[in-house]
mmCIF file of C-alpha atoms in Angstrom:
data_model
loop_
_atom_site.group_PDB
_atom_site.id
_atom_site.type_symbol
_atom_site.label_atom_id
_atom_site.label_comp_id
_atom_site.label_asym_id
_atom_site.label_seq_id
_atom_site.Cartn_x
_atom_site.Cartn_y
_atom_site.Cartn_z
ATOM 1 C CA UNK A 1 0.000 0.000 0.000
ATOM 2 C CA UNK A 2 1.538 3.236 -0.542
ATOM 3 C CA UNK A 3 1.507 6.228 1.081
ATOM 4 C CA UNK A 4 -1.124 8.220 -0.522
ATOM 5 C CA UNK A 5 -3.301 5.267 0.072
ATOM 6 C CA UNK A 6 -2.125 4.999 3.639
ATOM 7 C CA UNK A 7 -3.057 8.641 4.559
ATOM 8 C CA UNK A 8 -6.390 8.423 2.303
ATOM 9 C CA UNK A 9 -7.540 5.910 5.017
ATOM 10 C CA UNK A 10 -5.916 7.987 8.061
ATOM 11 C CA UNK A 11 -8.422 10.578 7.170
ATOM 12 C CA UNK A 12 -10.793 11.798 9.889
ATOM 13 C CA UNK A 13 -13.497 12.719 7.370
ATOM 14 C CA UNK A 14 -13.232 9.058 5.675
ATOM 15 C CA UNK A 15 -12.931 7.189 8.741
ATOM 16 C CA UNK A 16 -15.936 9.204 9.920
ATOM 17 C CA UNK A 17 -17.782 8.487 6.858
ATOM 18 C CA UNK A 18 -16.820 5.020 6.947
ATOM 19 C CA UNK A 19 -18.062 4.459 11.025
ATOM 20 C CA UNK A 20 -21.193 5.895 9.691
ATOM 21 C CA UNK A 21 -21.980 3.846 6.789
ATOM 22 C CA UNK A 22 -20.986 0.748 9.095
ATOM 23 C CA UNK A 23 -24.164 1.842 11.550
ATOM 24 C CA UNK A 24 -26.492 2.738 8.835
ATOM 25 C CA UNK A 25 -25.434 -1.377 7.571
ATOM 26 C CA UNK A 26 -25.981 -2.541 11.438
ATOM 27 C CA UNK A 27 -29.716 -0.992 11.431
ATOM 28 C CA UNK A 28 -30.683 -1.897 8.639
ATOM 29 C CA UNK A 29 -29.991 -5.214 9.531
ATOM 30 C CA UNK A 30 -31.510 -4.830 12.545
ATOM 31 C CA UNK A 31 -34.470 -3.572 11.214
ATOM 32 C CA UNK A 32 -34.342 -6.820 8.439
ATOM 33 C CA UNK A 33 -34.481 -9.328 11.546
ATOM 34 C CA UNK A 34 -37.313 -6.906 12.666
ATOM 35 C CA UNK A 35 -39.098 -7.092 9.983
ATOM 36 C CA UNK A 36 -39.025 -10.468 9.195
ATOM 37 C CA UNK A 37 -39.741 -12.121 12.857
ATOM 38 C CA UNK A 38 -42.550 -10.043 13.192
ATOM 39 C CA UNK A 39 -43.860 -10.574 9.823
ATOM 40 C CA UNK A 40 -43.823 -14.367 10.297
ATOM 41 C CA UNK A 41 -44.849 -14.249 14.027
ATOM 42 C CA UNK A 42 -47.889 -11.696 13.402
ATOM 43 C CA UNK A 43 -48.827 -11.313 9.635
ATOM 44 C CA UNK A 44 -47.888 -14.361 7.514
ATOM 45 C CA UNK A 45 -50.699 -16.452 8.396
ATOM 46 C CA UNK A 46 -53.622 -13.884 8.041
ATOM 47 C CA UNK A 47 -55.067 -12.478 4.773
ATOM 48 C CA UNK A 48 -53.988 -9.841 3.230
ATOM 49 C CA UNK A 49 -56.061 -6.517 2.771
ATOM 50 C CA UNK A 50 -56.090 -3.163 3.022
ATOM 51 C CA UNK A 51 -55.497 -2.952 6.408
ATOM 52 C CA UNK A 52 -54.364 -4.738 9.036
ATOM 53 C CA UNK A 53 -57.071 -6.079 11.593
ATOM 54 C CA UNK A 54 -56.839 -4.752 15.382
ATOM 55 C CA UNK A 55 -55.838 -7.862 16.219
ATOM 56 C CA UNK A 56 -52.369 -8.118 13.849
ATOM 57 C CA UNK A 57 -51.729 -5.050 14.299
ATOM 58 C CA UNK A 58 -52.068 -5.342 18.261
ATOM 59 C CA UNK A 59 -49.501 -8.329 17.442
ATOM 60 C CA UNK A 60 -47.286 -5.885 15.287
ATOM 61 C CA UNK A 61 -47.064 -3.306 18.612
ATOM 62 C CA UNK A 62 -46.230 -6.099 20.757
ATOM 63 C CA UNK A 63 -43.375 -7.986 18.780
ATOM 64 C CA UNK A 64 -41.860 -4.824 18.041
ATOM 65 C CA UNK A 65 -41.545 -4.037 21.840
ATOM 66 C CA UNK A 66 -40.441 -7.071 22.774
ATOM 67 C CA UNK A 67 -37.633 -7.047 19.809
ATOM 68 C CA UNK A 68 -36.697 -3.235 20.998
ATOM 69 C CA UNK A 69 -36.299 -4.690 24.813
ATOM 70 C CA UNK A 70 -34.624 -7.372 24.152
ATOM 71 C CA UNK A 71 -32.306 -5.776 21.996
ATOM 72 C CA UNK A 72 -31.836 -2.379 25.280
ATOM 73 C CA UNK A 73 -30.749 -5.797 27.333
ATOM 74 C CA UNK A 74 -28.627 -7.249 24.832
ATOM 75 C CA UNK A 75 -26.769 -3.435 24.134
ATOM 76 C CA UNK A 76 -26.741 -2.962 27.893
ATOM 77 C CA UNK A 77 -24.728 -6.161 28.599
ATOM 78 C CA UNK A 78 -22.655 -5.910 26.194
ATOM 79 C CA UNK A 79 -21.773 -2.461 26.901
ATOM 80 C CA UNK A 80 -20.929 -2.927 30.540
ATOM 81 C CA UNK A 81 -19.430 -5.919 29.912
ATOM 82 C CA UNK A 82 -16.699 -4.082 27.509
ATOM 83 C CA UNK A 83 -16.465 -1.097 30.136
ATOM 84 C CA UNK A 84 -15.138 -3.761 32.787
ATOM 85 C CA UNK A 85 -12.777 -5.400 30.467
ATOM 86 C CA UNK A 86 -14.479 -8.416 29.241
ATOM 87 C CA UNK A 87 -15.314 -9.371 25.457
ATOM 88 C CA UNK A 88 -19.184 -9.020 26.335
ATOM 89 C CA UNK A 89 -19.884 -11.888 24.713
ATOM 90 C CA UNK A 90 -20.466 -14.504 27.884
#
């Protein structure tokens, strides 16, 4: 790699750039997963109109609460489990 190259990628606005594009790819993901296990849990087995009945989307609310906690816990752990040292990961 030469230099140029090497100081391209030492570049606060890249790097910046870069972090950002990385957490835009780690929501969307998130927001995939989302998608999908509510979808299947709440919507796939009902017909499809122009709405959604009170009951799916009821089901809708809840799943997405329940992915939104569980995800706060999973953040949380990991996060205090990388300020004391640890991988976060056990």
């Amino acid at each position: 790699m030469g230099d140029s190259e090497q100081d391209l990628l030492k570049d606060p606005k890249l790097q910046s750039f870069i972090s950002k594009a990385s957490q835009m790819e780690q929501l969307n993901s998130v927001l995939q997963d989302l998608t999908s296990k509510c979808w299947d849990t709440c919507v796939a087995d009902t017909k499809i109109s122009s709405s959604l009945s009170s009951k799916t989307e009821s089901c809708v609310e809840n799943c997405v609460e329940r992915f939104v906690d569980a995800n706060k816990v999973i953040i949380e752990h990991v996060s205090s489990k990388a300020q004391a040292g640890g991988s976060g990961l056990s």
